Short mmCIF file of N, CA and C in Angstrom, two decimals:
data_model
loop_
_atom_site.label_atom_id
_atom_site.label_comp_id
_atom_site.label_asym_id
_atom_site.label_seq_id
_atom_site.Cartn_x
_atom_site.Cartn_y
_atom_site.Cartn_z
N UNK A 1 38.34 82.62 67.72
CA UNK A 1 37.79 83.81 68.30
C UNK A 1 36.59 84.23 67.51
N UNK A 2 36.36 83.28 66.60
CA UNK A 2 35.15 83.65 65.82
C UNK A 2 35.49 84.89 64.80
N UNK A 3 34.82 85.18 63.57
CA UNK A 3 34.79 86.32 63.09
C UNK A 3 36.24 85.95 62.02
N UNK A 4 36.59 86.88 61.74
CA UNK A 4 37.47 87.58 60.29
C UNK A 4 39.10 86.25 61.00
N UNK A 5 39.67 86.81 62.13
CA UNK A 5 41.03 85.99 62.17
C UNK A 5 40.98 84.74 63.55
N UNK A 6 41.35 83.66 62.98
CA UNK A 6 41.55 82.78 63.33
C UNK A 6 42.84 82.50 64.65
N UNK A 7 42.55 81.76 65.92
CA UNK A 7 43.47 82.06 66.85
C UNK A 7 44.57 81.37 66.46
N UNK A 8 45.77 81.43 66.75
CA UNK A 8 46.97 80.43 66.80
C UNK A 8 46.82 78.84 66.38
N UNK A 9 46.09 78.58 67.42
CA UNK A 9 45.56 77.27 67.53
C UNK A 9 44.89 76.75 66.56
N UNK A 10 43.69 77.42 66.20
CA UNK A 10 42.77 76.87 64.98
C UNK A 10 43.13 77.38 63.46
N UNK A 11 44.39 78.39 63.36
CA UNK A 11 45.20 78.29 62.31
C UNK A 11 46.26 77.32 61.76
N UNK A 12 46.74 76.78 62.99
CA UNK A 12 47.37 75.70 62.82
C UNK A 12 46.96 74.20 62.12
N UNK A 13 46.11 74.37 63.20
CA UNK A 13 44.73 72.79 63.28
C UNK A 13 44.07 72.82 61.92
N UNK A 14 43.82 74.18 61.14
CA UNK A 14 43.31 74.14 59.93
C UNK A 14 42.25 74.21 60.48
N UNK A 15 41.60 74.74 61.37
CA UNK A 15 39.87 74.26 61.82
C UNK A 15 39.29 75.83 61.52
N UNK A 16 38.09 75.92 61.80
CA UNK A 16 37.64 77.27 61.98
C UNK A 16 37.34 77.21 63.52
N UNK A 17 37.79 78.69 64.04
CA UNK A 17 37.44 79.07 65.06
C UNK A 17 36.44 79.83 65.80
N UNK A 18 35.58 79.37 66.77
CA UNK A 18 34.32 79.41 67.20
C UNK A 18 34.49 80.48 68.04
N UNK A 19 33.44 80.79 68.17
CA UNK A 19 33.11 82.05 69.48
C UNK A 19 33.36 81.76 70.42
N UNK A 20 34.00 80.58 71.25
CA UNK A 20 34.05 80.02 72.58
C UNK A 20 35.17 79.12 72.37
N UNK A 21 35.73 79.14 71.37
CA UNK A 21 37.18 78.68 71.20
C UNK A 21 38.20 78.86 72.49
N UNK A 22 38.50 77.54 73.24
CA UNK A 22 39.32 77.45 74.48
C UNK A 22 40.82 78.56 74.44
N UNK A 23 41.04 78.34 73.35
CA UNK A 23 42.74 78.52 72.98
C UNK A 23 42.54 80.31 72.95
N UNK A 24 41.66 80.71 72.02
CA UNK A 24 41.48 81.88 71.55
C UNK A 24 41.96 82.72 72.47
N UNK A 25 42.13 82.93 73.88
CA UNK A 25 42.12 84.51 74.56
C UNK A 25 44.01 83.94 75.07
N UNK A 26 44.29 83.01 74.74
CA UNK A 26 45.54 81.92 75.11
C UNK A 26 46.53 82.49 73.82
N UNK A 27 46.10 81.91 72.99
CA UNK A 27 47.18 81.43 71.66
C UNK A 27 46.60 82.45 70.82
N UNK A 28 46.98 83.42 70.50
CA UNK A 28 46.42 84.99 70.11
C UNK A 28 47.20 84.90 68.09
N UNK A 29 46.80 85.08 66.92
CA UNK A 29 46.72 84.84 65.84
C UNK A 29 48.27 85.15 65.58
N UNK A 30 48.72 86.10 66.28
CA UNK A 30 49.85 87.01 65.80
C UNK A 30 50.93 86.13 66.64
N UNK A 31 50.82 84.92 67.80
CA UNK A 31 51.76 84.65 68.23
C UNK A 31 52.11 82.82 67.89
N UNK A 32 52.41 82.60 66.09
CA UNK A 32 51.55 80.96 66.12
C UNK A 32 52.64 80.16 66.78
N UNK A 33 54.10 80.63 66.80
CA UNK A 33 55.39 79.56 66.88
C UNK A 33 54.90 79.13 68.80
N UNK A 34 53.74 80.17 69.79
CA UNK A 34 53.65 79.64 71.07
C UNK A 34 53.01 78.56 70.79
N UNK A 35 51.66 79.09 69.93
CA UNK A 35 51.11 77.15 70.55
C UNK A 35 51.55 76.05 69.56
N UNK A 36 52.71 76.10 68.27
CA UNK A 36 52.78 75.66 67.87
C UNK A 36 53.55 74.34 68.63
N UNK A 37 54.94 75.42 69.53
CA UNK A 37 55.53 74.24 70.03
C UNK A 37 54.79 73.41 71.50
N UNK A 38 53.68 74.12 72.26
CA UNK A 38 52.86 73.32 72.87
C UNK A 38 52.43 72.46 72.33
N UNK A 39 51.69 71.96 70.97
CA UNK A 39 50.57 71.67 70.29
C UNK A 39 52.02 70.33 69.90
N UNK A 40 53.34 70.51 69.92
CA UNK A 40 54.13 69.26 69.63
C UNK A 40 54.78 68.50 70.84
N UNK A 41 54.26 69.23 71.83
CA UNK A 41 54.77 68.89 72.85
C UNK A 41 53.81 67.69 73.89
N UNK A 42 52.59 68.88 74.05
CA UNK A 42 51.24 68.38 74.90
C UNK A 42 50.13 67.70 74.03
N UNK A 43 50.19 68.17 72.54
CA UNK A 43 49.06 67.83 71.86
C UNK A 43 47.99 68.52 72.20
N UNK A 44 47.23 69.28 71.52
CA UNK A 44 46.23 70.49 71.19
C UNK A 44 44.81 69.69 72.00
N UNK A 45 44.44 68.40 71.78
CA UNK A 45 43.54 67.47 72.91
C UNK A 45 44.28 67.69 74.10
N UNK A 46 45.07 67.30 74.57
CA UNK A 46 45.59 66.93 76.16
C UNK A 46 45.16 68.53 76.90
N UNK A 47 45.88 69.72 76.00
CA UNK A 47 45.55 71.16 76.49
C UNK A 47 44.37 71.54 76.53
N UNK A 48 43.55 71.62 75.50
CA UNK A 48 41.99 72.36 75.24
C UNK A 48 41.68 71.11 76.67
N UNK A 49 41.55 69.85 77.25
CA UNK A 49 41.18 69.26 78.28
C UNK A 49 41.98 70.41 79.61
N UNK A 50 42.93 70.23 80.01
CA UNK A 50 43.48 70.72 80.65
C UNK A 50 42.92 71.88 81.44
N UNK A 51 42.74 73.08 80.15
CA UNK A 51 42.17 74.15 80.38
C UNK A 51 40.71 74.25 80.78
N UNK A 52 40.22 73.13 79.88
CA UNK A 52 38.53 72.93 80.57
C UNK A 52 38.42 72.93 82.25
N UNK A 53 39.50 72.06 82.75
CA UNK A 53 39.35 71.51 83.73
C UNK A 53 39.76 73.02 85.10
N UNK A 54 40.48 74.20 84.41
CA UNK A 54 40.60 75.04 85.01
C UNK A 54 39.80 75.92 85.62
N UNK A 55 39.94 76.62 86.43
CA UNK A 55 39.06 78.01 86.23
C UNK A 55 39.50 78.78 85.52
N UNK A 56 38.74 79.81 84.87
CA UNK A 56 39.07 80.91 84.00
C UNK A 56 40.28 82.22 84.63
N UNK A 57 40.66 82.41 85.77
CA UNK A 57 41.16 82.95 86.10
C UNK A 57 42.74 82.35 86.60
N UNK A 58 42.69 81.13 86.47
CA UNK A 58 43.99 80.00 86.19
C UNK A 58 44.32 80.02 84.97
N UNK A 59 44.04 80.21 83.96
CA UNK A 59 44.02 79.65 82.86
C UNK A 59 44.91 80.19 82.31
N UNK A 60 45.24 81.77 81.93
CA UNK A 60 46.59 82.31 81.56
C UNK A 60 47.69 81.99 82.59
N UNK A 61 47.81 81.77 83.66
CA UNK A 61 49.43 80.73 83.98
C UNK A 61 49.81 80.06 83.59
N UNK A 62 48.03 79.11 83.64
CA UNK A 62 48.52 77.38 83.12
C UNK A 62 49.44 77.54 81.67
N UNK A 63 48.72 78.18 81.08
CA UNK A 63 49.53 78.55 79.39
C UNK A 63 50.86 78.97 79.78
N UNK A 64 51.24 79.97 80.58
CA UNK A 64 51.96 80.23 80.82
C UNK A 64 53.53 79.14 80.91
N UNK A 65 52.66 78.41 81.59
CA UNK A 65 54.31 77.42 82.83
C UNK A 65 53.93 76.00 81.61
N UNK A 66 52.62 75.80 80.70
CA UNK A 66 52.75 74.77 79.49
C UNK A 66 53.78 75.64 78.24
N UNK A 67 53.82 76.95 78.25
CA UNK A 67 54.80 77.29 76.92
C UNK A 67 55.94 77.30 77.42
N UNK A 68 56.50 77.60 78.72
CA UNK A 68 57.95 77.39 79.35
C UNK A 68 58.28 75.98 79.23
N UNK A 69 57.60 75.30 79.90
CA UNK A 69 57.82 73.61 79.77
C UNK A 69 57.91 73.06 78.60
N UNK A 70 56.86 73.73 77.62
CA UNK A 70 57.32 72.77 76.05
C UNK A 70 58.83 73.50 75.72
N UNK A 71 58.95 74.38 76.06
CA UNK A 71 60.16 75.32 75.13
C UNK A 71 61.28 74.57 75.75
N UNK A 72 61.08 74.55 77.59
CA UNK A 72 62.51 73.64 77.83
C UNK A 72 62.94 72.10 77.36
N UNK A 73 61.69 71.66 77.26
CA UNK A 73 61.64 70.38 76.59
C UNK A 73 62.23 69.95 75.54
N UNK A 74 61.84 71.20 74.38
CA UNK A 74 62.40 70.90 73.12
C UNK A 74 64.03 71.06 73.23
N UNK A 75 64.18 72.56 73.99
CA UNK A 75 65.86 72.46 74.30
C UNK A 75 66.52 70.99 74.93
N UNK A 76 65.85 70.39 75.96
CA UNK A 76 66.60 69.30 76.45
C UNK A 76 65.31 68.06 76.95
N UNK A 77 65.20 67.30 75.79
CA UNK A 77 64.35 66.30 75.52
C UNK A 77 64.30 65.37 76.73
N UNK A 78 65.27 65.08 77.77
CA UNK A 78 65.39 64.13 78.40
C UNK A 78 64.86 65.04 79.67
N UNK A 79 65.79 65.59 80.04
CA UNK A 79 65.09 66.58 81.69
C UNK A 79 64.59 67.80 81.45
N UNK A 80 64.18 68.12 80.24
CA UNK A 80 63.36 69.48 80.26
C UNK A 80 63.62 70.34 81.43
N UNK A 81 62.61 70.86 82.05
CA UNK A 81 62.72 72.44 83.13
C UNK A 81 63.45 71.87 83.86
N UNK A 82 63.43 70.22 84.50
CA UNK A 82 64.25 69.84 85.52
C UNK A 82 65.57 69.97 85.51
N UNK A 83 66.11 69.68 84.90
CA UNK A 83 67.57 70.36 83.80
C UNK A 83 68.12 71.52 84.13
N UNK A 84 66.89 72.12 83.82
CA UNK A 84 67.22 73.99 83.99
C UNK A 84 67.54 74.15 85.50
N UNK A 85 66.28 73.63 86.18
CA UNK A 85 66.52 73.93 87.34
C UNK A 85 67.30 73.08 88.32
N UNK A 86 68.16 72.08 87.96
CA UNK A 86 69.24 71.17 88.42
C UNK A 86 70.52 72.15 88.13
N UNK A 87 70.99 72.64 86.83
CA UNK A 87 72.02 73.73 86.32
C UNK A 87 71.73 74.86 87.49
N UNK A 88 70.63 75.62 87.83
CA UNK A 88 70.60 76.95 88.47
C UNK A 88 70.82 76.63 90.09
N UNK A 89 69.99 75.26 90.81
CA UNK A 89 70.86 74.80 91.69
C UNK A 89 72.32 74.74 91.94
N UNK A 90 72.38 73.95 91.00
CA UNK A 90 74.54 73.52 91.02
C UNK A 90 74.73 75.12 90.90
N UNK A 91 74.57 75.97 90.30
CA UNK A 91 74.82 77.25 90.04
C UNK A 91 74.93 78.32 91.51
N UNK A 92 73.76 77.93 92.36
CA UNK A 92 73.84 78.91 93.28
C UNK A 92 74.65 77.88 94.81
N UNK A 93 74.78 76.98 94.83
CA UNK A 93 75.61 75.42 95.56
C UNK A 93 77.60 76.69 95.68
N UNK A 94 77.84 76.97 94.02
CA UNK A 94 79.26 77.03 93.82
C UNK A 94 78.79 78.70 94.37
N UNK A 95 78.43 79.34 93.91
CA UNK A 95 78.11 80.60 94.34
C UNK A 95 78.15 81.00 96.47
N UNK A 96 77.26 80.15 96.64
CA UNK A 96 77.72 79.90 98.03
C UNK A 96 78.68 79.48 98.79
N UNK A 97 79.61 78.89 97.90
CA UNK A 97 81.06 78.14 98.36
C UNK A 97 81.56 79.51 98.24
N UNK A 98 81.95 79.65 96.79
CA UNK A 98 82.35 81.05 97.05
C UNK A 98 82.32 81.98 98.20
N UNK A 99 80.77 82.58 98.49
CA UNK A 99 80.89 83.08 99.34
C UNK A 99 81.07 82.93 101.14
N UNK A 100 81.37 81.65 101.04
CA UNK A 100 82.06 80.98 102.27
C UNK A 100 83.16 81.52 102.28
N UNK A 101 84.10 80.85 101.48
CA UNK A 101 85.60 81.27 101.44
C UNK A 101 85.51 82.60 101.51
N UNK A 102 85.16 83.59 100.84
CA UNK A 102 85.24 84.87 100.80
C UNK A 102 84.57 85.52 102.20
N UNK A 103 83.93 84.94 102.92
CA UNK A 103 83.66 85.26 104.12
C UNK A 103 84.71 84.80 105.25
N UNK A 104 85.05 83.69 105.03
CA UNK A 104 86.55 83.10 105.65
C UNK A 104 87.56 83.97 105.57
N UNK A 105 87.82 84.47 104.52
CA UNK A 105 88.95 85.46 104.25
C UNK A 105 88.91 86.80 104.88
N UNK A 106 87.91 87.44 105.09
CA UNK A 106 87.37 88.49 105.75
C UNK A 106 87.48 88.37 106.91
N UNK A 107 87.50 86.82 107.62
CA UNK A 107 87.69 86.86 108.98
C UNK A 107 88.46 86.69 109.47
N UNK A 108 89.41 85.90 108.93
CA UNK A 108 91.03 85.93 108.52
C UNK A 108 91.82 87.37 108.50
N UNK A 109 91.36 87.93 107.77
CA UNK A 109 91.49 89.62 107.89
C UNK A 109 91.27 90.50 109.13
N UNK A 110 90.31 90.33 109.59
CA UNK A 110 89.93 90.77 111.12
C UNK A 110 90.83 90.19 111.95
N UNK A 111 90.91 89.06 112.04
CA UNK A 111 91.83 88.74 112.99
C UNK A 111 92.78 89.32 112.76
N UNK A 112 93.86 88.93 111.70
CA UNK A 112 95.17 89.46 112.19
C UNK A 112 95.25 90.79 112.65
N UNK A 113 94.27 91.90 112.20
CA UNK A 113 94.30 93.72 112.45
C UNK A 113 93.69 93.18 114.17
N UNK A 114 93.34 92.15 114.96
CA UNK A 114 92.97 92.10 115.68
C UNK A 114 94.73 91.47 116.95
N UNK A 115 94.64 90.62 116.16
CA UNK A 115 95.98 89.86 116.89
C UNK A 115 97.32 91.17 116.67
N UNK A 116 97.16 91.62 115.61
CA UNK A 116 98.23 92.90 115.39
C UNK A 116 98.35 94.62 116.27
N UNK A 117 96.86 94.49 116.98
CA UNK A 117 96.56 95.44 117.51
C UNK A 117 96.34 95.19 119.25
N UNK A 118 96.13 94.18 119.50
CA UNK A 118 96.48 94.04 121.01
C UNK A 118 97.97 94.04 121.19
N UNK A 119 98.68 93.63 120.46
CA UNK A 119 100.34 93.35 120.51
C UNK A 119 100.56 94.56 120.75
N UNK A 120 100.50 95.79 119.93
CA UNK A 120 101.09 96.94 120.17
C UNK A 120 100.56 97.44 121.46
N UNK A 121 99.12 97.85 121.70
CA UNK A 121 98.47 97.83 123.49
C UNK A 121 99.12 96.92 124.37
N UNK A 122 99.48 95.93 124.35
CA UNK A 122 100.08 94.95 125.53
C UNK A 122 101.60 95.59 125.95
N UNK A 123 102.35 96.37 124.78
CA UNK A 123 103.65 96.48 125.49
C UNK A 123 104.10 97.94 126.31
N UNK A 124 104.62 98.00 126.90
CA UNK A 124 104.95 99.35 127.53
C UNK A 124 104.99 100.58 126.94
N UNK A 125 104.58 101.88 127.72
CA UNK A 125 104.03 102.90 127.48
C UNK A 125 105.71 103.35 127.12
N UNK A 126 106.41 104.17 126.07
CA UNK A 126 107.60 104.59 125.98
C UNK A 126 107.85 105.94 126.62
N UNK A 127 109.18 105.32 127.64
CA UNK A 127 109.38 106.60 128.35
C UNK A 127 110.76 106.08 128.62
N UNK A 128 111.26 107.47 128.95
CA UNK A 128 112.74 107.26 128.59
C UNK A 128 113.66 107.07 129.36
N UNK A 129 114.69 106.29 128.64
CA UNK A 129 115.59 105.46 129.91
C UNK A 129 116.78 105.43 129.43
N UNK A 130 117.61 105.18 130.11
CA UNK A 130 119.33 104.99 129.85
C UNK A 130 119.61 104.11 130.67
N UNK A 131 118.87 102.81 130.15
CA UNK A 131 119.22 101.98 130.96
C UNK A 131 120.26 100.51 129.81
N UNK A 132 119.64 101.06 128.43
CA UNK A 132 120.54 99.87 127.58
C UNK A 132 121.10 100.75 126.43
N UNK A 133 122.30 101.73 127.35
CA UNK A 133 123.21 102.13 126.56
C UNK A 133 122.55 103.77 125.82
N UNK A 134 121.67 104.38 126.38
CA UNK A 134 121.02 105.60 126.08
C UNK A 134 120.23 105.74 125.50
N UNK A 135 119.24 104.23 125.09
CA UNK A 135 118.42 104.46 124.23
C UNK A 135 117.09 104.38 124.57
N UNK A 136 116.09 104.93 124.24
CA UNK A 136 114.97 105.30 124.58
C UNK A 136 114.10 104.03 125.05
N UNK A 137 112.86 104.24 125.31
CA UNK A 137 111.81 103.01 125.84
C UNK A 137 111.51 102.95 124.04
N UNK A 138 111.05 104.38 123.80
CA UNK A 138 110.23 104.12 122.21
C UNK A 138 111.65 103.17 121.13
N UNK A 139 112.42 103.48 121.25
CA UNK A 139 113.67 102.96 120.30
C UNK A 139 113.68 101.93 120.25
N UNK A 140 113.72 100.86 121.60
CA UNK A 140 113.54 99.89 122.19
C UNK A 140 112.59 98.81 121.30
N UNK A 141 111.37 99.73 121.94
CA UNK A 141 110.02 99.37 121.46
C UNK A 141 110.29 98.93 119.75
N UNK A 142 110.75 100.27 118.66
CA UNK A 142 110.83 100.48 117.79
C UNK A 142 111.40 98.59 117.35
N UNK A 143 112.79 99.02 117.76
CA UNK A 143 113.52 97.31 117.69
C UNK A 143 113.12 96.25 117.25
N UNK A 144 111.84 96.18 118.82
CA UNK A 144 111.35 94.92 118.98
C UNK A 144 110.47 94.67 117.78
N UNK A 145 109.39 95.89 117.77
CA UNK A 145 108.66 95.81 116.33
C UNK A 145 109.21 94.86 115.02
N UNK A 146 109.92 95.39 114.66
CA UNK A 146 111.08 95.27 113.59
C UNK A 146 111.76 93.82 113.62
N UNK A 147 111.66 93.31 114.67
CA UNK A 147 112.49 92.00 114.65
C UNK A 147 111.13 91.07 115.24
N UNK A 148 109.84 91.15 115.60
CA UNK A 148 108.58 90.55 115.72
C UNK A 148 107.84 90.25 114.34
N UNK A 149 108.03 91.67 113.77
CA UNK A 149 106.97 91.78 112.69
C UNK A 149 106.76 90.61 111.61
N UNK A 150 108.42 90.53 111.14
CA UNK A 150 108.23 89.61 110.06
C UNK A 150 107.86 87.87 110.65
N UNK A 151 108.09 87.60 111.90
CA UNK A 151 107.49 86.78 112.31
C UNK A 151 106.00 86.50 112.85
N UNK A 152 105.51 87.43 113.18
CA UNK A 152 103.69 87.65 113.40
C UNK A 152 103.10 87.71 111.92
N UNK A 153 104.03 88.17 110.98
CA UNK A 153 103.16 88.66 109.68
C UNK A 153 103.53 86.98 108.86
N UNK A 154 104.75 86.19 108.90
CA UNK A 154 104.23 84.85 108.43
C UNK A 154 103.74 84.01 108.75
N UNK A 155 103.96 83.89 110.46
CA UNK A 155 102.75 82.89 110.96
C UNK A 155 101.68 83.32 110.73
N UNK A 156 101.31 84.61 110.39
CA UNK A 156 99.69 85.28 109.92
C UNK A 156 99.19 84.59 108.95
N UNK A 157 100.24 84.82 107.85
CA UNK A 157 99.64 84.22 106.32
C UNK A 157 99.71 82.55 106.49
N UNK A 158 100.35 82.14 106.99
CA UNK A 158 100.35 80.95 107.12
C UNK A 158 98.57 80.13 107.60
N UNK A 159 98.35 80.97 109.08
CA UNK A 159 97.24 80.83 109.10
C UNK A 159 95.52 80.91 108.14
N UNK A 160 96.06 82.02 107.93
CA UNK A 160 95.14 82.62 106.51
C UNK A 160 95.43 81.18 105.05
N UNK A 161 96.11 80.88 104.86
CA UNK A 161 96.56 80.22 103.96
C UNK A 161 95.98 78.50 103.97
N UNK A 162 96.43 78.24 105.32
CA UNK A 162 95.75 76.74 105.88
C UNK A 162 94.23 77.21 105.61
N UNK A 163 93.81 77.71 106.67
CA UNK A 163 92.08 78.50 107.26
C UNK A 163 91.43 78.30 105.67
N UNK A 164 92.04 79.03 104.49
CA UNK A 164 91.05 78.90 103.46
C UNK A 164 91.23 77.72 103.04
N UNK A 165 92.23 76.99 102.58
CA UNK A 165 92.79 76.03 102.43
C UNK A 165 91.99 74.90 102.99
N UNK A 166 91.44 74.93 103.78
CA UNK A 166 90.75 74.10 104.89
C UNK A 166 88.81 73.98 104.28
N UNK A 167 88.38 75.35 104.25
CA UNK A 167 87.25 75.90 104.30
C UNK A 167 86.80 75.39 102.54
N UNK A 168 87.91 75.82 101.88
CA UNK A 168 87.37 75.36 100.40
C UNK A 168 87.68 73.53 100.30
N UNK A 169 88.62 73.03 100.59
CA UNK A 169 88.68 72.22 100.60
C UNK A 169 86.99 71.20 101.21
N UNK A 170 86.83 71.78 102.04
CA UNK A 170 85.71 70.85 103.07
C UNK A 170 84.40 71.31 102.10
N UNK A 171 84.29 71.88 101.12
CA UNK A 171 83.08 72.33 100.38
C UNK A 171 83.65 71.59 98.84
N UNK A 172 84.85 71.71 98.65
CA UNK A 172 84.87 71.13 97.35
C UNK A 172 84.92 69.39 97.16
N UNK A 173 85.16 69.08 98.73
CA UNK A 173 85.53 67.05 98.66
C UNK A 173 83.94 66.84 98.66
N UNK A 174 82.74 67.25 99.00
CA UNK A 174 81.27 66.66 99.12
C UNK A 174 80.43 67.49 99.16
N UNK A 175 79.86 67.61 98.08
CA UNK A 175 78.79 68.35 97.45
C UNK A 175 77.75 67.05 97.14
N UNK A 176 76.07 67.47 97.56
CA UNK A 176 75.32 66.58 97.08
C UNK A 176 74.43 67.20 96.26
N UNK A 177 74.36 66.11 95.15
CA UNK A 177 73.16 66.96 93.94
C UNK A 177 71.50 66.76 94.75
N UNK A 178 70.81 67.38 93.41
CA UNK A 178 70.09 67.56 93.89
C UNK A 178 69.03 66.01 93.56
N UNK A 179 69.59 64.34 93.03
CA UNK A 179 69.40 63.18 93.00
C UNK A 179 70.24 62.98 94.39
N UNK A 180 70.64 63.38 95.29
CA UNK A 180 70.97 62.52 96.54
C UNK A 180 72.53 62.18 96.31
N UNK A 181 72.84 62.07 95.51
CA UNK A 181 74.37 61.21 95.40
C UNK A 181 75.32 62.56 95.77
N UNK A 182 76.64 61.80 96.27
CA UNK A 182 77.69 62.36 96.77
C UNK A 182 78.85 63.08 95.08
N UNK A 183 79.10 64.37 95.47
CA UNK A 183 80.12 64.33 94.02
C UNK A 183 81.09 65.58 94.84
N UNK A 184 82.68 65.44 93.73
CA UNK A 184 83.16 66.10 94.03
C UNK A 184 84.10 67.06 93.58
#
């Protein structure tokens, strides 16, 4: 940056830094560990080119998405950012299963308050009769409830039970990464 302090870059390099120093408005004196790990990553030639080749108004991204990339790099030498962003894939893949099933279940839910609520509308209005021994239409009614219920309410869960059973299953046998191959 010319003058009294030296940028990141040309503190490192041991050089003196010029009035038109590429790095200078980039790699700022006070921040050296950024371009240090660029400068082991890209090499301080490959970048000062790089940036030439920019426009000036590109030029703080490019730094930008080169100090993310060296930093993931150094964390994982073999797939760097690709890595990262293979993990946050698989990450939002299970997240969506999730919210399959959990949308399955919800509809599972609707139904039965659905299948449970025409049943009671479908049967006769209670009115009163002495026709089986003095007991009412509602009593009747009452009965039938009572000796239906526990059978509508386990074929319910039963359904509910298969239904997710089904839904996670068909998401957890074939999942494809994001290389094409089948996993499970």
């Amino acid at each position: 940056m010319g003058g009294n302090s030296p940028c990141a870059s040309c503190k490192l390099l041991r050089r003196r830094c010029a009035k038109d120093c590429i790095f200078a408005p980039y790699f700022p004196s006070d921040d050296p560990h950024k371009f240090a790990i660029v400068h082991k990553v890209f090499g301080a030639s490959n970048v000062s080119k790089m940036l030439q080749e920019l426009p000036v108004q590109q030029r703080a991204d490019a730094v930008s998405s080169l100090v993310y990339e060296a930093n993931a790099r150094v964390r994982d030498p073999v797939y760097g950012c690709v890595g990262a962003i293979s993990f946050l894939q698989n990450q939002v893949s299970e997240l969506q299963m999730q919210l399959a099933v959990a949308q399955a279940e919800i509809l599972c839910i609707q139904m039965q308050h659905q299948v449970q609520d025409p049943m009671l509308q479908q049967l006769p209005n209670p009115t009163p009769t002495t026709a089986h021994g003095g007991a009412t239409a509602s009593q009747l009614l009452d009965d039938q409830l009572h000796y239906d219920k526990p059978f509508l309410l386990h074929n319910h869960h039963q359904f509910i039970n298969s239904t997710t059973n089904v839904i996670h299953d068909q998401y957890s046998v074939k999942r494809e990464t994001i290389f094409g191959d089948m996993v499970s």
